[in-house]
């Protein structure tokens, strides 16, 4: 089943986000390489693809996992959460309708 993983950034976490980014992306690339990733990306804090020092408010991932528990375990081990970039992570089952 698909799950939405929504991480909420702590205020002022841009420096920590950039430091943890390579490890964060590596885990997402593993999902992609396994054919389990639908989409992933950051949520800019301002209406711009490059928010500069405004940074990001969080990240969104839609991926396939065997269960909600496994999606939550994966999300809870993400470097953005373990290094304090995210203040919280929410995981929701997702039913894709379109496209």
PDB file of C-alpha atoms in Angstrom, residues 3-84:
ATOM      1  CA  UNK A   3       1.743   5.927   2.418  1.00  0.00           C
ATOM      2  CA  UNK A   4       2.227   9.682   2.692  1.00  0.00           C
ATOM      3  CA  UNK A   5       5.100  10.697   4.937  1.00  0.00           C
ATOM      4  CA  UNK A   6       4.928  14.346   5.931  1.00  0.00           C
ATOM      5  CA  UNK A   7       7.780  15.837   7.923  1.00  0.00           C
ATOM      6  CA  UNK A   8       7.484  19.240   9.587  1.00  0.00           C
ATOM      7  CA  UNK A   9      10.717  21.249   9.872  1.00  0.00           C
ATOM      8  CA  UNK A  10      11.728  22.964  13.096  1.00  0.00           C
ATOM      9  CA  UNK A  11      12.108  26.739  12.696  1.00  0.00           C
ATOM     10  CA  UNK A  12      15.656  27.679  11.767  1.00  0.00           C
ATOM     11  CA  UNK A  13      16.653  24.154  10.742  1.00  0.00           C
ATOM     12  CA  UNK A  14      18.022  24.958   7.278  1.00  0.00           C
ATOM     13  CA  UNK A  15      21.686  24.443   8.260  1.00  0.00           C
ATOM     14  CA  UNK A  16      20.887  21.078   9.865  1.00  0.00           C
ATOM     15  CA  UNK A  17      18.754  20.129   6.861  1.00  0.00           C
ATOM     16  CA  UNK A  18      21.625  20.748   4.459  1.00  0.00           C
ATOM     17  CA  UNK A  19      24.038  18.737   6.631  1.00  0.00           C
ATOM     18  CA  UNK A  20      21.667  15.742   6.834  1.00  0.00           C
ATOM     19  CA  UNK A  21      20.536  15.950   3.200  1.00  0.00           C
ATOM     20  CA  UNK A  22      22.967  13.403   1.673  1.00  0.00           C
ATOM     21  CA  UNK A  23      21.907  10.678   4.132  1.00  0.00           C
ATOM     22  CA  UNK A  24      18.230  11.611   3.728  1.00  0.00           C
ATOM     23  CA  UNK A  25      18.447  11.437  -0.073  1.00  0.00           C
ATOM     24  CA  UNK A  26      20.316   8.135   0.042  1.00  0.00           C
ATOM     25  CA  UNK A  27      17.401   6.494   1.862  1.00  0.00           C
ATOM     26  CA  UNK A  28      14.906   7.931  -0.632  1.00  0.00           C
ATOM     27  CA  UNK A  29      17.044   6.779  -3.561  1.00  0.00           C
ATOM     28  CA  UNK A  30      16.903   3.258  -2.110  1.00  0.00           C
ATOM     29  CA  UNK A  31      13.093   3.430  -2.250  1.00  0.00           C
ATOM     30  CA  UNK A  32      13.299   4.734  -5.817  1.00  0.00           C
ATOM     31  CA  UNK A  33      15.700   2.010  -6.904  1.00  0.00           C
ATOM     32  CA  UNK A  34      13.347  -0.622  -5.453  1.00  0.00           C
ATOM     33  CA  UNK A  35      10.448   0.836  -7.472  1.00  0.00           C
ATOM     34  CA  UNK A  36       8.590   1.894  -4.309  1.00  0.00           C
ATOM     35  CA  UNK A  37       8.837   5.699  -4.574  1.00  0.00           C
ATOM     36  CA  UNK A  38       5.978   7.666  -6.142  1.00  0.00           C
ATOM     37  CA  UNK A  39       7.305  11.152  -5.367  1.00  0.00           C
ATOM     38  CA  UNK A  40       9.367  13.064  -2.843  1.00  0.00           C
ATOM     39  CA  UNK A  41      10.419  16.632  -2.259  1.00  0.00           C
ATOM     40  CA  UNK A  42      10.747  19.560   0.112  1.00  0.00           C
ATOM     41  CA  UNK A  43       8.116  22.181   0.909  1.00  0.00           C
ATOM     42  CA  UNK A  44       9.666  25.637   0.313  1.00  0.00           C
ATOM     43  CA  UNK A  45       8.875  28.229   2.979  1.00  0.00           C
ATOM     44  CA  UNK A  46       8.185  30.826   0.271  1.00  0.00           C
ATOM     45  CA  UNK A  47       6.627  30.642  -3.183  1.00  0.00           C
ATOM     46  CA  UNK A  48       9.851  29.832  -5.013  1.00  0.00           C
ATOM     47  CA  UNK A  49      11.616  26.663  -6.164  1.00  0.00           C
ATOM     48  CA  UNK A  50      14.759  28.067  -4.484  1.00  0.00           C
ATOM     49  CA  UNK A  51      13.672  29.612  -1.182  1.00  0.00           C
ATOM     50  CA  UNK A  52      17.206  30.686  -0.245  1.00  0.00           C
ATOM     51  CA  UNK A  53      17.605  31.564   3.440  1.00  0.00           C
ATOM     52  CA  UNK A  54      13.827  31.228   4.011  1.00  0.00           C
ATOM     53  CA  UNK A  55      14.427  27.484   3.851  1.00  0.00           C
ATOM     54  CA  UNK A  56      11.727  24.846   3.975  1.00  0.00           C
ATOM     55  CA  UNK A  57       8.729  24.030   6.126  1.00  0.00           C
ATOM     56  CA  UNK A  58       8.974  20.286   5.655  1.00  0.00           C
ATOM     57  CA  UNK A  59       9.089  17.405   3.205  1.00  0.00           C
ATOM     58  CA  UNK A  60       6.600  15.106   1.517  1.00  0.00           C
ATOM     59  CA  UNK A  61       7.208  11.506   0.463  1.00  0.00           C
ATOM     60  CA  UNK A  62       4.724   9.114  -1.128  1.00  0.00           C
ATOM     61  CA  UNK A  63       6.026   5.558  -1.209  1.00  0.00           C
ATOM     62  CA  UNK A  64       4.967   1.939  -1.003  1.00  0.00           C
ATOM     63  CA  UNK A  65       5.453  -0.045   2.192  1.00  0.00           C
ATOM     64  CA  UNK A  66       4.140  -3.450   3.303  1.00  0.00           C
ATOM     65  CA  UNK A  67       2.289  -1.900   6.254  1.00  0.00           C
ATOM     66  CA  UNK A  68       1.636   1.292   8.192  1.00  0.00           C
ATOM     67  CA  UNK A  69       3.975   0.072  10.932  1.00  0.00           C
ATOM     68  CA  UNK A  70       6.811  -0.378   8.439  1.00  0.00           C
ATOM     69  CA  UNK A  71       6.176   3.042   6.899  1.00  0.00           C
ATOM     70  CA  UNK A  72       6.262   4.600  10.362  1.00  0.00           C
ATOM     71  CA  UNK A  73       9.460   2.751  11.273  1.00  0.00           C
ATOM     72  CA  UNK A  74      11.098   3.929   8.053  1.00  0.00           C
ATOM     73  CA  UNK A  75       9.995   7.528   8.664  1.00  0.00           C
ATOM     74  CA  UNK A  76      11.160   7.475  12.294  1.00  0.00           C
ATOM     75  CA  UNK A  77      14.657   6.433  11.195  1.00  0.00           C
ATOM     76  CA  UNK A  78      15.017   9.263   8.679  1.00  0.00           C
ATOM     77  CA  UNK A  79      18.077  11.473   9.254  1.00  0.00           C
ATOM     78  CA  UNK A  80      15.933  14.597   9.113  1.00  0.00           C
ATOM     79  CA  UNK A  81      14.090  13.351  12.187  1.00  0.00           C
ATOM     80  CA  UNK A  82      17.033  11.787  14.022  1.00  0.00           C
ATOM     81  CA  UNK A  83      19.190  14.923  13.619  1.00  0.00           C
ATOM     82  CA  UNK A  84      16.435  17.331  14.660  1.00  0.00           C
TER      83      UNK A  84
END
